XYZ file of C-alpha atoms in Angstrom:
624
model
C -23.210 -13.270 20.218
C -23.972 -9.111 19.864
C -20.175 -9.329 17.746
C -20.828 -12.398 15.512
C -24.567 -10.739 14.885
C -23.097 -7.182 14.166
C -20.167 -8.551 12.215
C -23.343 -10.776 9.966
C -25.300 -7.568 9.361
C -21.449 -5.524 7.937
C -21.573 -8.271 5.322
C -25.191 -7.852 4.440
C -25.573 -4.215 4.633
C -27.865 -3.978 2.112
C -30.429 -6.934 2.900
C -30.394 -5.790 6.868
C -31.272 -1.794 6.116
C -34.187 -2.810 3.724
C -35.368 -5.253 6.049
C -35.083 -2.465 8.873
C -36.673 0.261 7.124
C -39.056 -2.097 5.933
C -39.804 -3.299 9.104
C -39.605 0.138 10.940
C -42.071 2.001 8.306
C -44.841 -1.302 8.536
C -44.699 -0.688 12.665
C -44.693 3.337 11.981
C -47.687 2.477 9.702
C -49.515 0.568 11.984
C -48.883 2.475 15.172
C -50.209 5.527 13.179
C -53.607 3.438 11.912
C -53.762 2.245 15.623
C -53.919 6.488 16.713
C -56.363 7.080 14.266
C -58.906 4.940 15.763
C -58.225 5.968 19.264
C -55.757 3.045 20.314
C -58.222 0.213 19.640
C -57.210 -2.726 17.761
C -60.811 -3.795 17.229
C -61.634 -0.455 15.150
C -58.448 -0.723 12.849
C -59.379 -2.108 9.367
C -56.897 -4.440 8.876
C -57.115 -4.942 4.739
C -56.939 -1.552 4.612
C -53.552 -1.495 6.804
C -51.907 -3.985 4.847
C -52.668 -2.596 1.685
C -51.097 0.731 2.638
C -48.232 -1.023 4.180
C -47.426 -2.954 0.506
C -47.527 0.013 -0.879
C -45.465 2.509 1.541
C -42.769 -0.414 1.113
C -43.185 -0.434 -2.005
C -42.475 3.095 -2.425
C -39.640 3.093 0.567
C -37.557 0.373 -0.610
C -36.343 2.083 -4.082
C -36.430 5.646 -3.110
C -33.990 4.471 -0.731
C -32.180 2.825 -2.869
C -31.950 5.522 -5.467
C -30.533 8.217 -3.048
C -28.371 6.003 -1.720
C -29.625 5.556 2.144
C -28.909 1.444 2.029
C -24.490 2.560 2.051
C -24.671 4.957 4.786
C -22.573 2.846 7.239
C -24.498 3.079 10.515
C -21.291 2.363 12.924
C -19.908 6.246 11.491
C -23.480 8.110 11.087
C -23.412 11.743 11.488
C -25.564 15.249 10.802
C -24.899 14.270 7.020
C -26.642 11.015 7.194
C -29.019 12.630 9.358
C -29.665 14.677 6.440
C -29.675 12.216 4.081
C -32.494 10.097 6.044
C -34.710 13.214 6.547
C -34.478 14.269 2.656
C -35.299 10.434 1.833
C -37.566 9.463 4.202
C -39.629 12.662 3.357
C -39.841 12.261 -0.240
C -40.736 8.639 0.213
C -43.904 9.753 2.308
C -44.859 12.503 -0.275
C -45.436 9.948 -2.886
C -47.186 7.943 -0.626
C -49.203 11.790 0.088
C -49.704 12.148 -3.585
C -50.709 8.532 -4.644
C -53.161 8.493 -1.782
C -54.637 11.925 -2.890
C -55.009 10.853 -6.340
C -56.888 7.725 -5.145
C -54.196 5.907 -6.669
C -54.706 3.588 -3.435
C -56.962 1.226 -3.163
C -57.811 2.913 0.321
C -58.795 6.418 1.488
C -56.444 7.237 3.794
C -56.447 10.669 5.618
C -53.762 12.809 5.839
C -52.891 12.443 10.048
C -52.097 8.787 9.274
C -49.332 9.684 6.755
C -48.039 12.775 8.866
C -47.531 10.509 11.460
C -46.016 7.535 10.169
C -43.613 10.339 8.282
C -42.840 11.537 12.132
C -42.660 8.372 14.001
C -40.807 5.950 11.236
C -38.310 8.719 10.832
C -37.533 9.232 14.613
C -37.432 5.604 15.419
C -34.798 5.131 11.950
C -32.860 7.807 13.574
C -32.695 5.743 16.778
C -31.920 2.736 15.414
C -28.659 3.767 13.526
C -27.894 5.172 16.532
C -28.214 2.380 18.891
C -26.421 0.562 16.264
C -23.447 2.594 16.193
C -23.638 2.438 20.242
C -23.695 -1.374 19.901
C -20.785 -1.644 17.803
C -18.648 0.429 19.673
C -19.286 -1.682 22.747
C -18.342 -4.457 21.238
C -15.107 -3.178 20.086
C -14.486 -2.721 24.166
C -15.809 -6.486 24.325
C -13.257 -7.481 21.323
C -10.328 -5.910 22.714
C -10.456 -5.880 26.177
C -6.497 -5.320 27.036
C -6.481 -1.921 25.072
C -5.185 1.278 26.624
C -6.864 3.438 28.913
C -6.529 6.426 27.699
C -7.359 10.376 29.060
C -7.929 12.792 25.295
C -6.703 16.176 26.640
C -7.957 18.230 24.332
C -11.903 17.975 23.985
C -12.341 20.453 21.112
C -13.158 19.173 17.300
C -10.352 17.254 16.818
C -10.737 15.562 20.378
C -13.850 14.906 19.879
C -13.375 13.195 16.215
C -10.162 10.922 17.228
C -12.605 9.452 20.372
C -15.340 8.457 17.587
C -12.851 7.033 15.532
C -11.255 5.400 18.928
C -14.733 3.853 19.977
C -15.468 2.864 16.477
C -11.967 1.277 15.250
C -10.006 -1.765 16.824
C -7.028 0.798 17.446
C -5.830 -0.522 20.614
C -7.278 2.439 22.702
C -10.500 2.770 25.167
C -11.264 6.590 25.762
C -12.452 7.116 29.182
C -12.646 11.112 29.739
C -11.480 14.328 28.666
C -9.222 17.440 30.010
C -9.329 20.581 28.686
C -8.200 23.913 30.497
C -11.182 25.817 28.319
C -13.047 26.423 31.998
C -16.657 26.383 29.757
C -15.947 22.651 28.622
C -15.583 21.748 32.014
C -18.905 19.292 32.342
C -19.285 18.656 29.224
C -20.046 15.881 27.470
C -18.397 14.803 23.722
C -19.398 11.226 22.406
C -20.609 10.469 25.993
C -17.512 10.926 27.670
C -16.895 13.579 30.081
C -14.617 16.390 30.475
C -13.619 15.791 34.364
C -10.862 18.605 34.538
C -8.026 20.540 33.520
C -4.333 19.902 32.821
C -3.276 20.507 36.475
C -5.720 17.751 37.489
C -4.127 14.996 35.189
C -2.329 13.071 38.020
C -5.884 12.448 40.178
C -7.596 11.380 36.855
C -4.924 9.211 36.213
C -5.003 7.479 39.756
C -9.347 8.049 39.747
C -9.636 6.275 35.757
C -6.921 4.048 36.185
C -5.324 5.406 32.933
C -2.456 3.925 31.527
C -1.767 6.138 28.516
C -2.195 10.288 27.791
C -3.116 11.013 24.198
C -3.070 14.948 23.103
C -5.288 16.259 20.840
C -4.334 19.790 20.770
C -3.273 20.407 16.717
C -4.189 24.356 17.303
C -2.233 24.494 20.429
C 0.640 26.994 20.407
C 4.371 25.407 20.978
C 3.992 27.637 24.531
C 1.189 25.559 25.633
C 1.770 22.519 24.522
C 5.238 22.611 26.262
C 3.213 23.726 29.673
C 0.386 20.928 29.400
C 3.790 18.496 28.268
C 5.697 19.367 31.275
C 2.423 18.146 33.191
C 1.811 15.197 32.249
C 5.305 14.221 32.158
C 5.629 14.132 35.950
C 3.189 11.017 35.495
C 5.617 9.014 34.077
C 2.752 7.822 31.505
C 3.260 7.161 27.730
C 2.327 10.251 25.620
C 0.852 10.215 22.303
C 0.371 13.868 20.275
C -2.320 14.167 17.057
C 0.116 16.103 14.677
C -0.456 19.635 13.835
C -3.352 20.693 11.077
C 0.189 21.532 9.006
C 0.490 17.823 8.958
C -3.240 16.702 8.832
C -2.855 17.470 5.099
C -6.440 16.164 4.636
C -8.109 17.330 7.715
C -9.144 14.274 8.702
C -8.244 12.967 12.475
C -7.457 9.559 12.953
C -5.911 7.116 16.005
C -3.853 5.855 13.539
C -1.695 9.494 13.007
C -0.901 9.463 16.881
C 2.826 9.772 17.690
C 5.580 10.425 20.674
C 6.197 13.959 20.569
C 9.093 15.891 19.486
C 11.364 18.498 19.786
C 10.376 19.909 17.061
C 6.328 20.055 18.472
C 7.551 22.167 21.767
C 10.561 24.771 20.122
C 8.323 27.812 20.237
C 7.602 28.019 16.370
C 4.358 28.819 15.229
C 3.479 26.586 11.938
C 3.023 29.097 8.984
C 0.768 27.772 6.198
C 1.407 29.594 2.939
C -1.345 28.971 0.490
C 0.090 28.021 -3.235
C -3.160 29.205 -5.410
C -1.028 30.354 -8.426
C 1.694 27.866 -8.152
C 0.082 25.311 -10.532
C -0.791 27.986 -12.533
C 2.249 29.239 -13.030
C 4.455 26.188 -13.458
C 2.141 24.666 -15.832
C 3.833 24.146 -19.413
C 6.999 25.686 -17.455
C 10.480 23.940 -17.475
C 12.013 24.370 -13.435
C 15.307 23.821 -12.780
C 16.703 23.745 -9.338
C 20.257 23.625 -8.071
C 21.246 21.634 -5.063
C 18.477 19.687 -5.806
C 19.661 16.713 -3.246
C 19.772 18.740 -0.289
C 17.341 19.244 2.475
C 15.671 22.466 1.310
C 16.485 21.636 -2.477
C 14.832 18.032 -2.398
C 11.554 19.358 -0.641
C 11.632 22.095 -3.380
C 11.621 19.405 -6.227
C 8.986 17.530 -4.487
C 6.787 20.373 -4.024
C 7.020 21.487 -7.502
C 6.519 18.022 -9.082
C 3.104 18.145 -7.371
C 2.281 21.220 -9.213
C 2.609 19.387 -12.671
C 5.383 21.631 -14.776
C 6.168 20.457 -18.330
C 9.887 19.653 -17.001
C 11.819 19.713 -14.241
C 15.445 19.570 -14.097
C 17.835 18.512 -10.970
C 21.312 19.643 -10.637
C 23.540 18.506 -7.825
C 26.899 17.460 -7.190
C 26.385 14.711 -4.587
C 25.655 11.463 -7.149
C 24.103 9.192 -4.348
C 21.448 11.601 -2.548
C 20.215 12.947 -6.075
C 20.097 9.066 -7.207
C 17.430 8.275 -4.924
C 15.209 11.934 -5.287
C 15.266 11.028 -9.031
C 13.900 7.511 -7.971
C 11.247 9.060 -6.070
C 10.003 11.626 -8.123
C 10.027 9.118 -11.071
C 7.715 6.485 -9.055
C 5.376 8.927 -7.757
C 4.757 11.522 -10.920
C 5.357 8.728 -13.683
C 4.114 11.827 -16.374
C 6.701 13.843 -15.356
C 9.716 14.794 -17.372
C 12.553 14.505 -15.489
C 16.443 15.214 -16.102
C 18.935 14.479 -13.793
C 22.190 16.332 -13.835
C 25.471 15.285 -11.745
C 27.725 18.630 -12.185
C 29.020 21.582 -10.131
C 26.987 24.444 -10.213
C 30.891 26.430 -11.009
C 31.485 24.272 -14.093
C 30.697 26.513 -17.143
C 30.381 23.773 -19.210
C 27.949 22.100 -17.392
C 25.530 25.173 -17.046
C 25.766 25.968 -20.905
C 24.788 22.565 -22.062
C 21.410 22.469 -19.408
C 20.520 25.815 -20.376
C 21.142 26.110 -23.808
C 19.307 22.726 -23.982
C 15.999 22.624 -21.617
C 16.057 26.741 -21.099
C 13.632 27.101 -17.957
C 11.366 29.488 -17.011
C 11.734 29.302 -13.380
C 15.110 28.419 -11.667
C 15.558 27.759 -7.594
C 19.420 27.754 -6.804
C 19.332 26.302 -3.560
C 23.399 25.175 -4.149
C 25.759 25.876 -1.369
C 27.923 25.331 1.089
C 25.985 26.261 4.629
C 28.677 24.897 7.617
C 30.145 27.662 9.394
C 33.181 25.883 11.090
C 34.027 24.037 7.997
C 33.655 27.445 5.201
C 36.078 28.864 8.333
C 38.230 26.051 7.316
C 37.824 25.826 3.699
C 37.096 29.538 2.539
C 38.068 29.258 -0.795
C 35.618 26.612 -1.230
C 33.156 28.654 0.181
C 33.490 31.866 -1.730
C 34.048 29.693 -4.889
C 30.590 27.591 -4.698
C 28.337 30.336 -2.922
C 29.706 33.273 -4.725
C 30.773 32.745 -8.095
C 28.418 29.381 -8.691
C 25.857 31.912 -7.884
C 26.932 34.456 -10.479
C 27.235 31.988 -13.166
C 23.764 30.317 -12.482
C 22.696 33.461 -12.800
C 24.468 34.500 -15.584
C 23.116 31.410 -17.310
C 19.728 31.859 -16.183
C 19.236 35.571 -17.654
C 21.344 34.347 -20.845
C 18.934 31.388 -21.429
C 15.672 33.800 -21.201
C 14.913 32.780 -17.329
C 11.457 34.816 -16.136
C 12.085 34.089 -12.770
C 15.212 33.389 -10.649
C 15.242 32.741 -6.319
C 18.126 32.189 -4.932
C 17.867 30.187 -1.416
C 19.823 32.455 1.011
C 20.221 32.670 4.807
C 20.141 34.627 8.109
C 23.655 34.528 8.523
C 23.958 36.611 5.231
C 23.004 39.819 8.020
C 25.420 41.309 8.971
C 28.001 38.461 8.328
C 31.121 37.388 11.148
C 31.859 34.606 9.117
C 33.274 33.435 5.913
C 29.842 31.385 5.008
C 27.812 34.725 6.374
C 29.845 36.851 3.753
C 29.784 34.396 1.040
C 26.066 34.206 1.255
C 25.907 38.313 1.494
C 27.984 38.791 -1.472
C 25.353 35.748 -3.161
C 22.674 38.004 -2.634
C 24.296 41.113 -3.796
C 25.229 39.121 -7.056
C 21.449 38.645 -7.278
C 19.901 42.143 -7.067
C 22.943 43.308 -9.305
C 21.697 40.768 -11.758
C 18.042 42.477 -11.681
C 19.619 45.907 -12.918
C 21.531 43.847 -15.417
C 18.517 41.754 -16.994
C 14.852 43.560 -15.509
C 13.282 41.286 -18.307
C 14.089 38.498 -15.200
C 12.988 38.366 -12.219
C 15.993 38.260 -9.886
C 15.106 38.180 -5.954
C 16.755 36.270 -3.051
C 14.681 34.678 0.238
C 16.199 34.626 3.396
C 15.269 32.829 6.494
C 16.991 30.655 9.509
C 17.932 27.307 10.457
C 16.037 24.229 9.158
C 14.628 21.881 11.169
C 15.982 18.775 10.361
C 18.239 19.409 7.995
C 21.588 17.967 7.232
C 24.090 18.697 10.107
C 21.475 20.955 12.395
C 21.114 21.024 15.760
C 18.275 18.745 16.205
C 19.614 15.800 14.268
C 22.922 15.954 16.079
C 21.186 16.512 19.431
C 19.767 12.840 19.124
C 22.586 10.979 17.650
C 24.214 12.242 21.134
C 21.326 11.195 22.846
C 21.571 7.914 21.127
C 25.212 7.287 22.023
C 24.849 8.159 25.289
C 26.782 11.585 24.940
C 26.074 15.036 26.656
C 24.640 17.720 24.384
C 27.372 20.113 23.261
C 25.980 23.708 23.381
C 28.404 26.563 22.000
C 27.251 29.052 24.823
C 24.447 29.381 27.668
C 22.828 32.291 25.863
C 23.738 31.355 21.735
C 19.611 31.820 19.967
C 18.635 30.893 16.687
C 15.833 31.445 14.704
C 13.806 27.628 13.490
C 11.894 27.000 10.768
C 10.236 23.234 9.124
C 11.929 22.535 5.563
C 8.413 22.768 4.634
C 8.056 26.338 6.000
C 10.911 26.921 4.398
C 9.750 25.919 0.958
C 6.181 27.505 1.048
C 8.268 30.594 1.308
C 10.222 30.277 -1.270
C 7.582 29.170 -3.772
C 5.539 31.976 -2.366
C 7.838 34.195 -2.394
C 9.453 33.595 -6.057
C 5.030 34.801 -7.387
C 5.538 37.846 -5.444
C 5.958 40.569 -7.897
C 8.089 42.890 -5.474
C 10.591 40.306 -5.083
C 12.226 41.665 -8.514
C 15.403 43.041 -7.363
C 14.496 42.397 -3.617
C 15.081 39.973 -0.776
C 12.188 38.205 1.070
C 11.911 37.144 4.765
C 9.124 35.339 6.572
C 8.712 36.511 10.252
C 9.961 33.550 12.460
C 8.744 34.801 15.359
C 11.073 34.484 18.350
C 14.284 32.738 18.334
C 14.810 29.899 20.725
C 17.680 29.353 23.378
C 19.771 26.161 21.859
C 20.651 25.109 26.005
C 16.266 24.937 26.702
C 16.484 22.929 22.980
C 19.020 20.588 24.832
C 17.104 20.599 28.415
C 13.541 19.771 26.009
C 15.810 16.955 24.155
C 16.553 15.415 27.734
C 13.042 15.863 29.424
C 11.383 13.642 26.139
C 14.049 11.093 26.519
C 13.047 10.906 30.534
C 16.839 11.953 31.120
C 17.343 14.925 34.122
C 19.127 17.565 33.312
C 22.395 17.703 34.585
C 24.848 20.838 33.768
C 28.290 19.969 33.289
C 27.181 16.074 32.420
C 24.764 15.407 29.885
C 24.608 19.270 28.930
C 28.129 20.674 27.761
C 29.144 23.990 27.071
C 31.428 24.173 24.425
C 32.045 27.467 23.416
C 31.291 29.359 20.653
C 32.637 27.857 16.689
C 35.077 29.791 14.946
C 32.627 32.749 13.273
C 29.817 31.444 15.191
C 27.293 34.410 16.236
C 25.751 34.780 19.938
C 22.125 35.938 18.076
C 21.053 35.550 14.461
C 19.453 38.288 12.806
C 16.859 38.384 9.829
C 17.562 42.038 8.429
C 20.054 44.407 8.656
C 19.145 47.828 9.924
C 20.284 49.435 6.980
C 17.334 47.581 4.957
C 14.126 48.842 4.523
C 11.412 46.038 5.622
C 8.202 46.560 3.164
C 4.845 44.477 3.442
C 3.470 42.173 1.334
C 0.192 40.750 0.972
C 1.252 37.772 2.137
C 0.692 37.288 6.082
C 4.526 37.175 7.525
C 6.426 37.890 4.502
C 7.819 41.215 4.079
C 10.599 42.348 1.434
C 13.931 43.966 2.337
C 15.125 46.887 0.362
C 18.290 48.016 0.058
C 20.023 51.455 -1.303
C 20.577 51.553 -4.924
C 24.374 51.918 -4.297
C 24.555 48.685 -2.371
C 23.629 46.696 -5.233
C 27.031 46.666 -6.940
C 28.502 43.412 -8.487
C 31.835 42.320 -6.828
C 34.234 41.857 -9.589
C 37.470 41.695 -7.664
C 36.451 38.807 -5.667
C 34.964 37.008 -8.573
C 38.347 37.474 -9.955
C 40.325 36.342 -7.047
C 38.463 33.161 -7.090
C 39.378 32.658 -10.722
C 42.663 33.158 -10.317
C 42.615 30.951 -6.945
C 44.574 33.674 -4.629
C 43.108 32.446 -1.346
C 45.031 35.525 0.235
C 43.270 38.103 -1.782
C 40.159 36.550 -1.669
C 39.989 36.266 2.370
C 40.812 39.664 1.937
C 38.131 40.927 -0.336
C 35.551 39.120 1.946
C 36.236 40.883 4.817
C 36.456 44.101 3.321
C 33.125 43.275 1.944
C 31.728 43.466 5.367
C 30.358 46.203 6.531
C 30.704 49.069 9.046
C 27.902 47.757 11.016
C 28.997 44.188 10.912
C 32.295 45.593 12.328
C 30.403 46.872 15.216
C 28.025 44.028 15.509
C 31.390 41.828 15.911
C 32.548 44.042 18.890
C 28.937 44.121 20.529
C 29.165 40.424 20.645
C 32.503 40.246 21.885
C 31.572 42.684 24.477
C 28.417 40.792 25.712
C 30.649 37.196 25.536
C 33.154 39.071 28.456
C 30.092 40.603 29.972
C 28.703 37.173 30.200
């Protein structure tokens, strides 16, 4: 009955609030005449009542309707239609203030009655929308009896908005309390639910509430705590839902609908970094962008990021025909007024980069082309020096030759210091780079550097589950091996950020990625979601370390001077003005396809202190 009579009134929301307000300002009216003459019936002149009544409704009804009170939905009122009620309700009674002053009213009416209708029909319309919106979420309970049980932990803001949007919407959950470890929530109340405890008392509440799901609502939480309260409320054995981070609550809104199991990627220690774009727009606007590798992981999220900005043009170069197939379909559906040119090539093929440039000349170019494997570029050096060395020089070379004003190239942590062919390739990239800058300071030449992507093609995390999916153990190179993590979209609000910096000219930019996380606690996190033990020497293998494969990453070379920006966690390497040399001979090997002489002229382009960081690791591997 309360369902089918709520569900009526939703169809006829604007016939059921004028009839309300109607019907709540004619009691508010009369209760007010009735205090005027001292609570007597008898005394209250009753033509004069229902002439003021006709024409406070008559007043009422479209002042209402011009400020818009009749849409407020009552089953979602807040402060703002609060508001809204107090600013219309009070300039419906000062018309009726001024008619009745100007005796435009067929009835002198003194000024207590209006005061007080003003105060009572306001508090009681107030209460109404309120008991409406209590109704209605009771009869969402009554609708959908078999949904979840479910404990928020988390009973700040966001807690507190996904319950109202629980008890409001036919999500398949019934909120029934709160945790929170904030000791001054403890007793409190948020949308009439309590907060009965902390994290460490989530297996009582479970057994005292009957719960039969655990929802966290936590999007400020650090990775630390999050993997603390995680580890709690795993050892109930319940279902666990997460609210994703404010980095992916684009809109800030909170809804039940954005709940999901957690991941790895939620609990590996990595603080989301939000990098605000301001200029980007600005800057791209009536700019043609070209990007290399634009079919990769960090290249793709580059184009996308980009196309939202709205440049005149952007161009795609890749080698891989499939993958860039489908980013051109995307980008084409969702930015329709987008130019778009898709280019199949190799970013070594001359001829390739002289028809693009000479044709679309951009203002901005991302080379984000490379090869990034470690065991394979150990394999396949050649290939490696050939596509991340000299495809990098002639990008370059085509980019300052076609009037570039900007040019980032995508570079890595294993560029520090390098033990590997793919480290030196990557070096020697960057060198090519800040060379470039002395060559052509009319554009802006600068390389950013940061570690592994989460997510990405062939890293850790992907291959960690398609083990887990087979059934496999986790292969993990060595107990101790750390690496530094990063989200693809971390990664690309750096390098967008970074390419506006104006000390990137001739520089190298690195966002602080806080600590680096042990790859065997990745694996032993991986197992714990799954509900899997862990189990050394069964479902957690150790390997070994990969031919070239580093113990520790690092994100700057001692030898480079770390400067601040004023961008929060982005600082820019400088080097000596003597490092910044452009390596001919290996260019020139490459040509010439002398594998010897290039393998060669790699490792001789490694450092003194990479020589000693190669003997501190083998020391600390017998150590170990």
């Amino acid at each position: 009955m309360v369902v089918a009579a709520l569900g009526w009134a939703r169809n006829h929301r604007t016939l059921v609030a004028s009839f309300v307000h109607a019907t709540i300002s004619w009691v508010a009216l009369y209760i007010a005449f009735l205090a005027e003459s001292g609570f007597s019936p008898q005394r209250v002149e009753l033509s004069d009542f229902l002439w003021s009544a006709a024409v406070l409704i008559a007043i009422r009804i479209p002042v209402n309707y011009g400020l818009r009170l009749h849409v407020s939905r009552w089953r979602f009122v807040g402060s703002r239609d609060f508001f809204r009620l107090a600013v219309t309700h009070t300039l419906g009674s000062l018309v009726f203030f001024v008619l009745a002053r100007l005796s435009l009213i067929p009835v002198a009416l003194p000024g207590s009655i209006i005061v007080l209708e003003w105060a009572l029909g306001g508090y009681v319309t107030m209460t109404a929308w309120v008991a409406y919106r209590i109704l209605f979420e009771r009869s969402q309970t009554l609708q959908n009896p078999d949904r979840s049980r479910v404990v928020v932990i988390g009973a700040g803001e966001a807690g507190g908005a996904l319950v109202g949007q629980m008890l409001r919407l036919p999500w398949g959950y019934n909120p029934v309390a709160y945790l929170d470890d904030d000791p001054l929530k403890l007793g409190t109340s948020l949308h009439g639910l309590d907060v009965v405890g902390d994290t460490s008392c989530v297996r009582s509440v479970i057994d005292e509430f009957e719960i039969d799901e655990l929802v966290l609502s936590l999007p400020s939480a650090s990775a630390a705590d999050l993997r603390r309260i995680v580890e709690r409320c795993e050892e109930t054995n319940l279902p666990i839902k997460i609210l994703p981070g404010i980095d992916e609550v684009l809109d800030g809104s909170v809804s039940p609908g954005q709940l999901r199991d957690i991941r790895i990627e939620d609990l590996l220690g990595r603080e989301p970094v939000t990098l605000e774009l301001p200029r980007l727009a600005e800057e791209l606007v009536e700019a043609t962008v070209l990007v290399t590798g634009a079919a990769g992981s960090i290249g793709s999220e580059v184009c996308r990021q980009i196309a939202l900005n709205s440049p005149k043009r952007l161009v795609l170069i890749d080698q891989a025909e499939s993958p860039l197939y489908f980013l051109d379909l995307e980008l084409r559906e969702n930015y329709p007024a987008l130019e778009i040119v898709t280019v199949v090539g190799d970013v070594t093929n001359l001829d390739t980069l002289a028809s693009v440039f000479s044709r679309y000349r951009p203002q901005r170019v991302f080379h984000a082309a490379a090869y990034k494997h470690v065991p394979l570029m150990e394999a396949n050096p050649l290939e490696a020096i050939r596509t991340n060395v000299l495809g990098t020089y002639r990008v370059a070379s085509a980019s300052a030759k076609a009037g570039c004003e900007r040019f980032v190239l995508v570079s890595t942590d294993k560029a520090v210091r390098p033990v590997n062919v793919m480290g030196a390739s990557k070096a020697a990239a960057e060198r090519v780079v800040l060379w470039f800058h002395n060559r052509f300071p009319t554009c802006a030449f600068g390389a950013v550097r940061f570690g592994n992507v989460l997510g990405s093609n062939g890293s850790v995390v992907p291959l960690f589950r398609r083990q887990l999916q087979r059934g496999e153990p986790l292969t993990v190179t060595h107990e101790d091996v750390t690496r530094y993590f990063m989200t693809i979209a971390e990664a690309v609000q750096l390098i967008l950020k970074a390419s506006l910096l104006p000390e990137l000219k001739g520089s190298v930019a690195m966002l602080d990625m806080g600590e680096p996380v042990r790859i065997l606690d990745l694996a032993k996190d991986m197992l714990r979601l799954t509900g899997l033990p862990y189990r050394p020497g069964e479902n957690v293998v150790i390997t070994g370390l990969r031919p070239g494969e580093k113990l520790h990453e690092e994100l700057s070379d001692p030898e480079e001077q770390s400067v601040s920006t004023a961008l929060k966690r982005i600082s820019i390497l400088r080097s000596k003005e003597s490092e910044i040399r452009m390596p001919a001979p290996l260019i020139e090997a490459i040509e010439t396809g002398d594998v010897m002489q290039t393998m060669d002229l790699v490792l001789a382009d490694m450092s003194a202190s990479s020589e000693e960081r190669v003997g501190a690791e083998t020391s600390e591997l017998q150590r170990l």
